[in-house]
Tab-separated table of C-alpha atoms and ligand atoms in Angstrom:
chain	number	residue	atom	x	y	z
A	1042	MET	CA	121.341	155.600	140.496
A	1043	SER	CA	124.229	153.792	142.189
A	1044	LEU	CA	125.313	156.701	144.392
A	1045	ARG	CA	124.828	156.343	148.162
A	1046	PHE	CA	123.625	159.556	149.745
A	1047	SER	CA	125.133	160.660	153.045
A	1048	GLU	CA	125.698	163.765	155.110
A	1049	THR	CA	128.807	164.536	153.052
A	1050	ARG	CA	127.096	163.844	149.700
A	1051	PRO	CA	123.403	164.531	150.352
A	1052	CYS	CA	120.620	163.723	147.900
A	1053	ARG	CA	120.234	167.019	146.023
A	1054	TRP	CA	116.610	168.070	145.687
A	1055	GLY	CA	114.928	170.569	143.446
A	1056	LEU	CA	111.322	171.674	143.833
A	1057	ILE	CA	108.838	172.909	141.282
A	1058	GLY	CA	105.844	175.098	142.146
A	1059	PRO	CA	106.978	177.262	145.108
A	1060	GLY	CA	103.508	177.889	146.558
A	1061	THR	CA	101.942	177.213	149.966
A	1062	ILE	CA	102.988	173.636	150.636
A	1063	ALA	CA	106.447	174.012	149.117
A	1064	CYS	CA	107.294	176.224	152.122
A	1065	ARG	CA	106.684	173.319	154.482
A	1066	PHE	CA	108.890	171.063	152.369
A	1067	ALA	CA	111.666	173.676	152.405
A	1068	ARG	CA	111.487	173.876	156.216
A	1069	SER	CA	111.277	170.105	156.749
A	1070	ILE	CA	114.172	169.095	154.526
A	1071	GLN	CA	116.531	170.984	156.830
A	1072	ALA	CA	115.980	168.200	159.392
A	1073	VAL	CA	117.263	165.482	157.016
A	1074	PRO	CA	121.078	165.369	157.012
A	1075	GLU	CA	121.242	163.136	153.925
A	1076	ALA	CA	119.183	165.592	151.834
A	1077	SER	CA	119.597	169.181	150.686
A	1078	LEU	CA	117.336	171.539	148.777
A	1079	ASP	CA	119.621	172.939	146.080
A	1080	ALA	CA	117.247	174.327	143.443
A	1081	VAL	CA	113.786	175.820	143.040
A	1082	ALA	CA	111.854	176.408	139.819
A	1083	SER	CA	108.863	178.666	139.313
A	1084	ARG	CA	107.010	179.881	136.243
A	1085	SER	CA	108.312	183.288	137.315
A	1086	GLU	CA	111.978	184.094	137.808
A	1087	GLU	CA	111.110	186.599	140.527
A	1088	ARG	CA	109.068	184.082	142.558
A	1089	ALA	CA	111.881	181.531	142.231
A	1090	ARG	CA	114.438	184.072	143.441
A	1091	ASP	CA	112.267	185.208	146.379
A	1092	PHE	CA	111.707	181.608	147.486
A	1093	ALA	CA	115.412	180.773	147.118
A	1094	THR	CA	116.389	183.788	149.210
A	1095	LYS	CA	113.859	182.954	151.926
A	1096	TYR	CA	115.043	179.347	152.319
A	1097	GLY	CA	118.734	179.719	151.421
A	1098	ILE	CA	118.496	177.715	148.195
A	1099	ALA	CA	121.512	178.020	145.879
A	1100	LYS	CA	119.778	177.911	142.467
A	1101	ALA	CA	116.574	179.631	141.286
A	1102	TYR	CA	115.106	178.870	137.856
A	1103	GLY	CA	112.428	180.888	136.052
A	1104	CYS	CA	110.988	177.821	134.304
A	1105	TYR	CA	110.502	174.183	135.295
A	1106	GLU	CA	112.438	172.795	132.299
A	1107	ALA	CA	115.653	174.497	133.461
A	1108	LEU	CA	115.540	172.543	136.711
A	1109	LEU	CA	115.082	169.290	134.796
A	1110	ASP	CA	118.145	170.152	132.698
A	1111	ASP	CA	120.238	170.634	135.841
A	1112	THR	CA	122.285	167.421	135.977
A	1113	SER	CA	123.266	167.991	139.603
A	1114	VAL	CA	119.654	167.550	140.814
A	1115	ASP	CA	118.969	163.973	142.008
A	1116	ALA	CA	115.313	164.250	143.044
A	1117	VAL	CA	112.375	166.568	142.400
A	1118	TYR	CA	109.510	167.483	144.727
A	1119	ILE	CA	106.417	168.450	142.692
A	1120	ALA	CA	104.185	170.944	144.521
A	1121	THR	CA	101.947	172.235	141.734
A	1122	PRO	CA	98.116	171.846	141.578
A	1123	HIS	CA	96.931	168.263	140.881
A	1124	ARG	CA	96.022	168.819	137.237
A	1125	PHE	CA	99.695	169.235	136.318
A	1126	HIS	CA	101.212	166.359	138.295
A	1127	PHE	CA	100.948	163.669	135.603
A	1128	GLU	CA	102.762	165.552	132.862
A	1129	GLN	CA	105.401	166.881	135.264
A	1130	ILE	CA	106.051	163.433	136.764
A	1131	LEU	CA	106.687	162.032	133.277
A	1132	GLN	CA	109.024	164.918	132.426
A	1133	CYS	CA	111.017	164.392	135.638
A	1134	LEU	CA	111.252	160.621	135.164
A	1135	GLU	CA	112.352	161.046	131.565
A	1136	ALA	CA	115.064	163.422	132.784
A	1137	GLY	CA	116.202	160.665	135.182
A	1138	LYS	CA	115.118	162.517	138.339
A	1139	ALA	CA	113.595	160.682	141.283
A	1140	VAL	CA	110.132	162.062	142.044
A	1141	LEU	CA	108.197	162.820	145.199
A	1142	CYS	CA	104.898	164.293	143.980
A	1143	GLU	CA	102.223	165.893	146.126
A	1144	LYS	CA	98.891	164.175	146.723
A	1145	PRO	CA	96.933	163.140	144.810
A	1146	LEU	CA	99.732	161.654	142.692
A	1147	THR	CA	97.585	162.172	139.589
A	1148	VAL	CA	93.978	163.060	138.827
A	1149	ASN	CA	92.913	159.469	138.145
A	1150	ALA	CA	94.147	155.882	138.414
A	1151	LYS	CA	94.863	155.512	134.690
A	1152	GLN	CA	97.433	158.314	134.813
A	1153	ALA	CA	99.055	156.850	137.932
A	1154	GLU	CA	99.334	153.406	136.310
A	1155	GLU	CA	101.172	154.980	133.402
A	1156	ALA	CA	103.426	157.039	135.681
A	1157	PHE	CA	104.489	153.968	137.708
A	1158	GLU	CA	105.087	152.036	134.494
A	1159	VAL	CA	107.373	154.795	133.161
A	1160	ALA	CA	109.219	154.896	136.513
A	1161	ARG	CA	109.738	151.133	136.302
A	1162	GLN	CA	111.000	151.310	132.725
A	1163	GLN	CA	113.324	154.218	133.505
A	1164	ASN	CA	114.407	152.580	136.779
A	1165	VAL	CA	113.743	155.837	138.617
A	1166	PHE	CA	112.107	156.338	142.027
A	1167	LEU	CA	108.496	157.579	142.221
A	1168	MET	CA	106.303	158.101	145.298
A	1169	GLU	CA	103.193	160.093	146.166
A	1170	ALA	CA	103.886	162.695	148.852
A	1171	MET	CA	101.208	161.410	151.231
A	1172	TRP	CA	103.203	162.318	154.340
A	1173	THR	CA	100.859	161.150	157.099
A	1174	PRO	CA	101.706	157.394	157.259
A	1175	PHE	CA	105.339	158.348	157.888
A	1176	LEU	CA	104.538	160.373	161.015
A	1177	PRO	CA	105.510	158.669	164.296
A	1178	ILE	CA	101.973	158.877	165.677
A	1179	TRP	CA	100.552	157.084	162.636
A	1180	GLN	CA	103.255	154.427	162.823
A	1181	GLN	CA	102.174	153.928	166.450
A	1182	VAL	CA	98.494	153.746	165.478
A	1183	ARG	CA	99.275	151.049	162.962
A	1184	SER	CA	101.293	149.077	165.542
A	1185	TRP	CA	98.447	149.289	168.099
A	1186	LEU	CA	96.090	147.974	165.438
A	1187	ARG	CA	98.438	145.201	164.263
A	1188	ASP	CA	99.130	144.157	167.867
A	1189	GLY	CA	95.394	143.687	168.425
A	1190	ARG	CA	95.235	146.357	171.141
A	1191	ILE	CA	91.643	147.273	170.161
A	1192	GLY	CA	90.694	143.723	169.221
A	1193	GLN	CA	89.160	143.300	165.813
A	1194	LEU	CA	88.680	146.487	163.833
A	1195	GLN	CA	84.995	147.154	163.067
A	1196	GLN	CA	84.496	150.764	162.023
A	1197	ILE	CA	86.532	153.785	160.945
A	1198	GLN	CA	85.014	157.249	161.087
A	1199	SER	CA	86.788	160.390	159.954
A	1200	SER	CA	86.247	163.861	158.578
A	1201	PHE	CA	88.268	166.526	156.813
A	1202	GLY	CA	86.734	169.914	156.211
A	1203	PHE	CA	86.889	173.621	156.752
A	1204	ARG	CA	85.579	176.765	155.056
A	1205	VAL	CA	87.946	177.456	152.193
A	1206	PRO	CA	88.528	180.897	150.676
A	1207	ARG	CA	86.169	181.448	147.768
A	1208	THR	CA	88.710	183.560	145.893
A	1209	LYS	CA	88.155	183.336	142.157
A	1210	GLY	CA	90.720	181.086	140.520
A	1211	HIS	CA	91.955	179.492	143.770
A	1212	ARG	CA	92.904	175.892	143.017
A	1213	TYR	CA	90.383	174.524	145.594
A	1214	LEU	CA	87.420	175.538	143.437
A	1215	ASP	CA	89.092	175.618	140.035
A	1216	HIS	CA	87.743	172.893	137.741
A	1217	GLU	CA	90.646	173.396	135.308
A	1218	ALA	CA	93.179	172.715	138.087
A	1219	ALA	CA	91.283	169.507	139.107
A	1220	GLY	CA	89.953	171.209	142.239
A	1221	GLY	CA	87.312	169.838	144.580
A	1222	VAL	CA	87.244	168.555	148.122
A	1223	LEU	CA	87.619	164.856	147.359
A	1224	LEU	CA	90.986	165.022	145.600
A	1225	ASP	CA	92.260	167.661	147.977
A	1226	MET	CA	91.061	166.418	151.381
A	1227	GLY	CA	89.129	163.151	150.952
A	1228	VAL	CA	92.259	161.569	149.493
A	1229	TYR	CA	93.615	161.405	153.084
A	1230	ASN	CA	90.533	159.644	154.482
A	1231	VAL	CA	90.675	157.094	151.672
A	1232	ALA	CA	94.439	156.470	151.665
A	1233	LEU	CA	94.699	156.125	155.463
A	1234	SER	CA	91.686	153.785	155.615
A	1235	LEU	CA	93.211	151.555	152.923
A	1236	TRP	CA	96.638	151.686	154.566
A	1237	LEU	CA	95.278	150.669	157.977
A	1238	VAL	CA	92.923	147.965	156.682
A	1239	GLY	CA	95.618	146.737	154.276
A	1240	ASP	CA	93.205	146.198	151.417
A	1241	ALA	CA	91.170	147.965	148.725
A	1242	PRO	CA	87.440	148.318	149.408
A	1243	LEU	CA	84.977	145.774	148.075
A	1244	SER	CA	82.253	148.340	147.637
A	1245	VAL	CA	81.893	152.096	147.696
A	1246	TYR	CA	78.844	154.247	148.366
A	1247	ALA	CA	79.020	158.011	148.010
A	1248	GLN	CA	76.917	161.143	147.896
A	1249	GLY	CA	78.248	164.536	146.868
A	1250	VAL	CA	77.272	168.053	145.964
A	1251	LEU	CA	78.966	169.950	143.143
A	1252	GLY	CA	79.240	173.726	143.534
A	1253	GLU	CA	78.882	176.526	141.005
A	1254	THR	CA	82.387	175.994	139.572
A	1255	GLY	CA	81.552	172.359	138.849
A	1256	VAL	CA	83.764	170.769	141.506
A	1257	ASP	CA	82.672	168.747	144.531
A	1258	GLU	CA	82.319	170.763	147.743
A	1259	ASN	CA	80.452	168.453	150.096
A	1260	VAL	CA	80.967	164.680	150.078
A	1261	SER	CA	79.974	161.717	152.240
A	1262	VAL	CA	81.410	158.234	151.627
A	1263	SER	CA	81.119	154.715	152.984
A	1264	LEU	CA	83.691	152.052	152.096
A	1265	GLN	CA	83.165	148.367	152.814
A	1266	PHE	CA	86.145	146.001	153.051
A	1267	ALA	CA	86.282	142.218	152.583
A	1268	ASN	CA	87.120	141.688	156.271
A	1269	GLY	CA	83.844	143.352	157.278
A	1270	VAL	CA	85.324	146.740	158.247
A	1271	LEU	CA	83.373	149.843	157.261
A	1272	SER	CA	85.054	153.227	156.819
A	1273	GLN	CA	82.814	156.268	156.685
A	1274	PHE	CA	84.009	159.775	156.092
A	1275	LEU	CA	82.897	163.309	155.348
A	1276	CYS	CA	84.813	165.989	153.511
A	1277	CYS	CA	83.618	169.517	153.017
A	1278	PHE	CA	84.707	172.936	151.731
A	1279	GLY	CA	81.868	174.819	153.449
A	1280	ALA	CA	82.128	173.973	157.158
A	1281	GLN	CA	84.652	173.254	159.843
A	1282	LEU	CA	84.292	169.511	160.540
A	1283	ASP	CA	85.686	167.582	163.521
A	1284	ASN	CA	88.784	166.693	161.477
A	1285	ASN	CA	89.530	163.622	163.568
A	1286	PHE	CA	89.990	159.946	162.687
A	1287	VAL	CA	88.630	157.192	164.947
A	1288	LEU	CA	89.106	153.430	164.754
A	1289	TYR	CA	86.603	151.309	166.688
A	1290	GLY	CA	87.480	147.708	167.547
A	1291	THR	CA	85.881	144.902	169.547
A	1292	GLU	CA	88.088	145.768	172.565
A	1293	GLY	CA	88.486	149.550	172.360
A	1294	LYS	CA	89.178	152.519	170.146
A	1295	ILE	CA	92.007	154.657	168.783
A	1296	SER	CA	91.384	158.363	168.206
A	1297	ILE	CA	93.671	160.601	166.215
A	1298	ALA	CA	93.005	164.178	167.270
A	1299	PRO	CA	92.401	167.060	164.874
A	1300	PHE	CA	93.990	167.681	162.535
A	1301	PHE	CA	94.358	163.952	162.008
A	1302	TRP	CA	96.536	164.265	158.886
A	1303	ASP	CA	98.977	166.532	160.688
A	1304	ASN	CA	101.365	166.255	163.617
A	1305	GLY	CA	98.842	165.824	166.407
A	1306	SER	CA	98.295	163.142	168.980
A	1307	ALA	CA	96.730	159.693	169.092
A	1308	THR	CA	94.974	158.015	172.007
A	1309	LEU	CA	94.395	154.319	172.609
A	1310	GLN	CA	91.481	153.506	174.904
A	1311	THR	CA	90.454	150.055	176.041
A	1312	GLY	CA	88.281	148.983	178.963
A	1313	VAL	CA	91.202	149.180	181.384
A	1314	GLU	CA	93.816	151.454	179.925
A	1315	SER	CA	94.436	154.667	178.067
A	1316	GLU	CA	97.667	155.581	176.311
A	1317	GLN	CA	98.543	158.718	174.402
A	1318	ILE	CA	101.285	159.626	171.978
A	1319	ASN	CA	102.119	163.192	170.988
A	1320	SER	CA	104.289	163.939	168.016
A	1321	GLY	CA	105.891	167.200	169.070
A	1322	VAL	CA	107.637	167.789	165.746
A	1323	GLY	CA	106.436	171.352	165.246
A	1324	ASP	CA	105.172	172.833	162.004
A	1325	SER	CA	107.303	170.792	159.636
A	1326	GLY	CA	106.752	167.016	159.531
A	1327	PHE	CA	107.688	166.198	155.925
A	1328	GLU	CA	111.165	165.144	157.115
A	1329	PHE	CA	109.932	161.596	157.736
A	1330	GLU	CA	108.791	161.037	154.143
A	1331	ILE	CA	111.882	162.817	152.742
A	1332	ALA	CA	114.219	160.633	154.844
A	1333	HIS	CA	112.277	157.573	153.662
A	1334	VAL	CA	112.731	158.498	149.999
A	1335	VAL	CA	116.486	158.964	150.454
A	1336	GLU	CA	116.740	155.658	152.333
A	1337	ARG	CA	114.845	153.817	149.573
A	1338	MET	CA	117.055	155.414	146.915
A	1339	ASN	CA	120.128	154.350	148.868
A	1340	GLY	CA	118.746	150.810	148.846
A	1341	LEU	CA	118.393	151.106	145.027
A	1342	HIS	CA	114.600	150.813	145.236
A	1343	VAL	CA	112.366	152.644	142.772
A	1344	THR	CA	109.253	152.443	144.938
A	1345	SER	CA	108.324	152.910	148.591
A	1346	ASP	CA	107.420	149.966	150.811
A	1347	VAL	CA	105.161	152.212	152.944
A	1348	LEU	CA	103.368	154.415	150.429
A	1349	THR	CA	103.467	151.620	147.872
A	1350	PRO	CA	102.361	151.988	144.242
A	1351	SER	CA	99.422	149.685	145.039
A	1352	LEU	CA	98.284	151.925	147.919
A	1353	THR	CA	98.388	154.985	145.640
A	1354	LEU	CA	96.676	153.092	142.801
A	1355	ASP	CA	93.947	151.601	145.036
A	1356	THR	CA	93.354	155.028	146.550
A	1357	LEU	CA	92.962	156.605	143.107
A	1358	ARG	CA	90.733	153.750	141.905
A	1359	THR	CA	88.521	154.321	144.945
A	1360	LEU	CA	88.453	158.070	144.249
A	1361	ASP	CA	87.543	157.304	140.618
A	1362	VAL	CA	84.534	155.252	141.805
A	1363	ILE	CA	83.464	157.943	144.284
A	1364	ARG	CA	83.679	160.546	141.528
A	1365	LYS	CA	81.478	158.389	139.316
A	1366	HIS	CA	78.893	158.188	142.134
A	1367	ILE	CA	78.835	161.944	142.613
A	1368	GLY	CA	78.988	162.825	138.912
A	1369	LEU	CA	82.362	164.558	138.909
A	1370	ARG	CA	84.270	164.336	135.650
A	1371	PHE	CA	86.905	166.864	134.655
A	1372	THR	CA	86.558	168.265	131.152
A	1373	PHE	CA	90.241	167.577	130.407
A	1374	GLU	CA	90.068	163.847	131.254
B	2228	NAP	N1	100.880	167.311	151.859
B	2228	NAP	C1	100.159	168.321	152.307
B	2228	NAP	O1	99.988	168.517	153.501
B	2228	NAP	C2	99.563	169.275	151.308
B	2228	NAP	C3	98.959	170.452	151.776
B	2228	NAP	C4	98.490	171.353	150.827
B	2228	NAP	C5	98.563	171.058	149.476
B	2228	NAP	N2	99.118	169.877	149.070
B	2228	NAP	C6	99.202	169.531	147.635
B	2228	NAP	O2	100.218	170.336	147.066
B	2228	NAP	C7	99.847	170.771	145.752
B	2228	NAP	C8	99.962	172.284	145.710
B	2228	NAP	O3	99.113	172.850	146.683
B	2228	NAP	P1	99.376	174.338	147.285
B	2228	NAP	O4	98.322	174.567	148.299
B	2228	NAP	O5	100.784	174.521	147.652
B	2228	NAP	O6	99.036	175.210	145.989
B	2228	NAP	P2	99.464	176.705	145.652
B	2228	NAP	O7	99.719	177.467	146.908
B	2228	NAP	O8	98.474	177.219	144.692
B	2228	NAP	O9	100.887	176.524	144.942
B	2228	NAP	C9	101.010	175.792	143.771
B	2228	NAP	C10	102.153	176.381	142.940
B	2228	NAP	O10	102.186	175.660	141.702
B	2228	NAP	C11	102.617	176.521	140.661
B	2228	NAP	N3	101.714	176.370	139.493
B	2228	NAP	C12	102.063	175.828	138.312
B	2228	NAP	N4	101.049	175.862	137.441
B	2228	NAP	C13	100.036	176.460	138.078
B	2228	NAP	C14	98.737	176.824	137.678
B	2228	NAP	N5	98.280	176.621	136.435
B	2228	NAP	N6	97.943	177.412	138.586
B	2228	NAP	C15	98.376	177.672	139.833
B	2228	NAP	N7	99.633	177.362	140.254
B	2228	NAP	C16	100.452	176.769	139.388
B	2228	NAP	C17	102.623	177.934	141.227
B	2228	NAP	O11	103.984	178.291	141.389
B	2228	NAP	P3	104.805	179.075	140.239
B	2228	NAP	O12	103.817	179.713	139.331
B	2228	NAP	O13	105.613	180.042	141.024
B	2228	NAP	O14	105.616	178.054	139.534
B	2228	NAP	C18	101.972	177.835	142.586
B	2228	NAP	O15	102.569	178.670	143.537
B	2228	NAP	C19	98.428	170.225	145.517
B	2228	NAP	O16	98.476	169.087	144.703
B	2228	NAP	C20	97.923	169.855	146.914
B	2228	NAP	O17	97.069	168.733	146.922
B	2228	NAP	C21	99.623	169.005	149.966
């Protein structure tokens, strides 16, 4: 792709899977002048039309393939349940569309390796839509850490959990859709720990409970890194957890308030000072990752330098190990 996107010729996006999170994407993209949401595809023509009307999208397709055949679409946002990401990523890449795919990028590391290899061969952009590292508060947290404001990092503690609806067939509990708390919520605790430490863990210890549908509903994990840092986290479908993320260092701590993955606030506390940053970007927040994708495409890059392929791959490898510990294997793998 040699075209440079701008306000006059924005990067034209299409999205597939107009469900819950797609709404947030449709709101957020309006804050990125170099991007526009021009097409939506659903498995149902009616759902596509309703979504298009709600968000002022010009084109509505009643099947995903039609969007891939639309030569005016530059990039696709994939917002379907995890199980379907791998196949849909490959279809988009083969159609020459840049891809931003919801977390987790794929169900396991092997699929992600293949997806990044296809993206490289096709010379097409691919990134996991793990939006949190792009948020200003998380950029600030990383700077505080890098600048040694809390001394040497020792421990990370975090949790992600709330009582999810137990509606039959909901993707959270659906084994066939690759449901379960680890891939849905724990992926944040893992990815952000790896991003902040800047390394993959040396060892992983995990305990987990599988529910009646055969997916994990209650998980506790400890990661140990080569530099001596430990990251411990809980994720749970059955209880409201603290949903915060705390970094403890030799000289102080950084706390990211609930909901840590979202647009909240972060506080730096040392013996003598306390500093707080609030994001104040409302209920959208995906604009930072969308703007990043467009900027990388303008620079003719096919990967991100923030949410790098190695961060996604190390995260999925870690999730693979945790799943082995807790005995979670999907029947379709
Ligand atoms: N970044 C974040 O903050 C965030 C938050 C929540 C979820 N997510 C991720 O986004 C993805 C979607 O989550 P969601 O909560 O938006 O899910 P959702 O509300 O169930 O929406 C998913 C959409 O995918 C389409 N789909 C295609 N095949 C499907 C199938 N076999 N079963 C169900 N739906 C199917 C459906 O749209 P059509 O049938 O109309 O095509 C559906 O509306 C997940 O991978 C999740 O991890 C990310």
